[in-house]
C-alpha positions as a printed NumPy array, in Angstrom:
array([[-184.347,   -1.196,   31.531],
       [-185.378,   -1.193,   35.207],
       [-188.231,   -3.52 ,   36.213],
       [-189.727,   -4.558,   39.524],
       [-188.747,   -7.883,   41.103],
       [-191.217,  -10.488,   39.787],
       [-193.279,  -12.646,   42.131],
       [-191.355,  -15.745,   41.068],
       [-187.559,  -15.542,   41.258],
       [-185.967,  -18.976,   40.856],
       [-182.421,  -20.032,   40.007],
       [-181.677,  -23.644,   39.081],
       [-178.133,  -25.003,   39.006],
       [-177.285,  -28.505,   37.76 ],
       [-174.324,  -30.643,   36.74 ],
       [-174.432,  -33.826,   34.678],
       [-172.898,  -37.238,   35.266],
       [-172.854,  -40.416,   33.2  ],
       [-172.758,  -44.032,   34.345],
       [-169.432,  -45.821,   33.97 ],
       [-168.226,  -49.336,   34.708],
       [-164.803,  -50.657,   35.608],
       [-164.762,  -54.194,   34.304],
       [-161.834,  -56.497,   33.577],
       [-160.769,  -54.558,   30.479],
       [-160.87 ,  -51.202,   32.25 ],
       [-158.981,  -52.629,   35.238],
       [-156.264,  -54.057,   32.994],
       [-155.925,  -50.733,   31.18 ],
       [-155.784,  -48.814,   34.464],
       [-152.988,  -51.095,   35.652],
       [-150.796,  -49.876,   32.788],
       [-150.961,  -46.4  ,   34.317],
       [-150.102,  -47.493,   37.844],
       [-153.635,  -48.088,   39.075],
       [-153.019,  -51.648,   40.288],
       [-151.393,  -54.867,   39.107],
       [-153.071,  -57.032,   36.527],
       [-152.326,  -60.106,   38.582],
       [-154.275,  -58.67 ,   41.505],
       [-157.259,  -58.018,   39.265],
       [-157.178,  -61.312,   37.38 ],
       [-156.112,  -63.894,   39.915],
       [-154.687,  -67.152,   38.649],
       [-155.852,  -70.366,   37.053],
       [-159.573,  -71.036,   37.106],
       [-160.316,  -67.723,   38.825],
       [-158.625,  -65.773,   36.01 ],
       [-160.548,  -67.731,   33.388],
       [-163.832,  -67.042,   35.149],
       [-163.027,  -63.308,   35.261],
       [-162.181,  -63.245,   31.552],
       [-165.415,  -65.058,   30.801],
       [-167.281,  -62.546,   32.9  ],
       [-165.844,  -59.587,   30.982],
       [-167.113,  -60.714,   27.577],
       [-170.774,  -59.972,   26.837],
       [-171.134,  -62.782,   24.316],
       [-170.339,  -65.566,   26.79 ],
       [-173.645,  -65.792,   28.663],
       [-173.685,  -69.581,   28.466],
       [-170.132,  -69.864,   29.825],
       [-170.993,  -67.471,   32.66 ],
       [-173.953,  -69.604,   33.543],
       [-171.744,  -72.698,   33.562],
       [-169.152,  -71.034,   35.782],
       [-171.844,  -69.703,   38.107],
       [-170.047,  -66.375,   38.356],
       [-169.834,  -62.977,   36.661],
       [-167.761,  -59.848,   37.124],
       [-168.858,  -57.092,   39.487],
       [-169.311,  -54.111,   37.108],
       [-167.935,  -51.668,   39.73 ],
       [-170.264,  -48.942,   38.463],
       [-169.472,  -45.282,   39.171],
       [-170.602,  -41.807,   38.187],
       [-168.329,  -39.886,   35.818],
       [-168.619,  -36.085,   35.793],
       [-169.581,  -34.72 ,   32.358],
       [-170.212,  -31.   ,   32.657],
       [-172.301,  -28.086,   33.876],
       [-175.754,  -27.393,   32.479],
       [-176.318,  -23.929,   31.056],
       [-178.69 ,  -22.025,   33.319],
       [-182.027,  -20.704,   32.054],
       [-184.101,  -17.923,   33.599],
       [-187.742,  -16.949,   33.234],
       [-189.428,  -13.776,   34.461],
       [-193.033,  -12.655,   34.166],
       [-194.154,   -9.051,   34.609],
       [-197.694,   -7.723,   34.681],
       [-198.249,   -4.052,   33.817],
       [-201.414,   -2.034,   34.444],
       [-200.917,    1.446,   33.012],
       [-203.128,    4.237,   34.315],
       [-202.337,    6.84 ,   31.687],
       [-200.923,    7.283,   28.207],
       [-197.397,    7.946,   29.489],
       [-197.264,    4.606,   31.322],
       [-198.785,    2.8  ,   28.332],
       [-196.102,    4.248,   26.071],
       [-193.345,    3.202,   28.521],
       [-194.681,   -0.373,   28.589],
       [-194.771,   -0.396,   24.799],
       [-191.15 ,    0.772,   24.671],
       [-190.092,   -1.992,   27.114],
       [-191.777,   -4.782,   25.145],
       [-190.389,   -3.385,   21.905],
       [-186.817,   -3.278,   23.291],
       [-186.853,   -6.884,   24.492],
       [-188.459,   -8.299,   21.365],
       [-186.195,   -6.43 ,   18.969],
       [-182.968,   -7.167,   20.873],
       [-183.524,  -10.933,   20.796],
       [-183.527,  -10.925,   16.991],
       [-180.415,  -10.994,   14.776],
       [-179.38 ,   -8.055,   12.647],
       [-178.429,   -8.315,    8.982],
       [-175.336,   -7.366,    7.03 ],
       [-173.74 ,   -7.873,    3.636],
       [-175.192,   -7.84 ,    0.151],
       [-178.913,   -8.585,    0.121],
       [-178.784,   -8.974,    3.938],
       [-177.519,  -12.558,    3.579],
       [-175.455,  -12.38 ,    6.792],
       [-176.926,  -12.429,   10.281],
       [-175.299,  -10.529,   13.122],
       [-175.667,  -11.825,   16.656],
       [-178.568,  -10.67 ,   18.855],
       [-177.898,   -8.445,   21.86 ],
       [-176.499,   -9.829,   25.098],
       [-177.987,   -9.024,   28.5  ],
       [-176.478,   -8.424,   31.943],
       [-179.176,   -9.024,   34.567],
       [-178.542,   -7.263,   37.875],
       [-180.514,   -6.741,   41.064],
       [-180.645,   -3.483,   42.974],
       [-181.579,   -2.612,   46.522],
       [-181.317,   -4.778,   49.669],
       [-181.875,   -8.075,   47.818],
       [-178.681,   -7.804,   45.783],
       [-176.594,   -9.338,   48.583],
       [-178.969,  -12.242,   49.073],
       [-179.652,  -13.662,   45.612],
       [-177.273,  -15.069,   42.989],
       [-176.814,  -13.311,   39.664],
       [-177.053,  -14.725,   36.158],
       [-173.934,  -14.425,   34.034],
       [-174.159,  -12.785,   30.608],
       [-177.293,  -14.035,   28.871],
       [-179.26 ,  -13.835,   25.654],
       [-183.009,  -13.361,   25.509],
       [-184.517,  -16.518,   24.007],
       [-188.186,  -15.673,   24.369],
       [-190.374,  -12.581,   24.791],
       [-194.085,  -13.385,   25.004],
       [-196.616,  -10.58 ,   25.332],
       [-200.225,  -11.099,   26.422],
       [-202.219,   -7.996,   25.542],
       [-205.311,   -9.399,   27.274],
       [-203.961,  -11.027,   30.431],
       [-206.998,   -9.91 ,   32.445],
       [-209.029,  -12.552,   30.632],
       [-210.446,  -10.265,   27.971],
       [-209.066,   -7.454,   25.877],
       [-209.875,   -4.102,   27.425],
       [-208.262,   -0.805,   26.534],
       [-208.112,    2.858,   27.39 ],
       [-209.745,    5.514,   25.218],
       [-206.519,    5.856,   23.209],
       [-206.557,    2.117,   22.423],
       [-203.745,    1.09 ,   24.819],
       [-204.404,   -2.243,   26.604],
       [-205.334,   -1.878,   30.277],
       [-203.324,   -4.983,   31.327],
       [-200.166,   -6.301,   29.611],
       [-198.202,   -9.367,   30.677],
       [-194.61 ,   -9.79 ,   29.517],
       [-192.887,  -13.182,   29.901],
       [-189.139,  -13.278,   29.266],
       [-186.737,  -16.217,   28.924],
       [-182.956,  -15.965,   29.118],
       [-180.091,  -18.451,   28.68 ],
       [-176.512,  -18.025,   29.853],
       [-173.768,  -17.984,   27.226],
       [-171.056,  -19.832,   29.158],
       [-170.669,  -22.686,   31.613],
       [-170.391,  -21.933,   35.298],
       [-167.38 ,  -23.016,   37.375],
       [-166.169,  -22.279,   40.911],
       [-164.158,  -19.198,   39.959],
       [-166.995,  -17.657,   37.938],
       [-169.423,  -18.463,   40.734],
       [-167.296,  -16.546,   43.248],
       [-166.398,  -13.657,   40.934],
       [-169.655,  -13.03 ,   39.059],
       [-172.588,  -14.932,   40.514],
       [-172.705,  -15.465,   44.264],
       [-174.687,  -12.897,   46.224],
       [-173.032,  -14.312,   49.335],
       [-169.693,  -12.778,   48.299],
       [-170.989,   -9.418,   47.041]])
């Protein structure tokens, strides 16, 4: 299916992090793997006791008495890459029956392909919906990034996007708006970005 470039063409990329803390317990554990001596983290005598007190959540009263608490040494720990989602909206205004039929075929293809098939006795087994490879053609293809393999997660059709339902003599709507949503099937990494996604390298 070949469609025109929509008026809105956005691509969001995000990674996720979670908050972490390196308290007394984490520092002691890290020291076992060569990340520093326990003695350097704990100190000696009263200082060590104050640090131990500071690392236990249930000792608020003792912390208040000591007048000290442990610096949590907060940091951000990388978790993963968010799957990318894409949305495209197309508005069609057919001028004859041939164009109306083509628009109908396009909406039919997207809506059918996003649904699962059936298999087995009494159709009790679902087969996976179709996958999509979205590509750009023409001068823009070297300037925009590509989605990886996706699935169509939404196909909304507005048969009266002009504000009221109007149609040709054969009954075909005069204005049809098709809104499509896609989600990638795999996480993005640096190698995939260079090999499959980046318009900068293609």
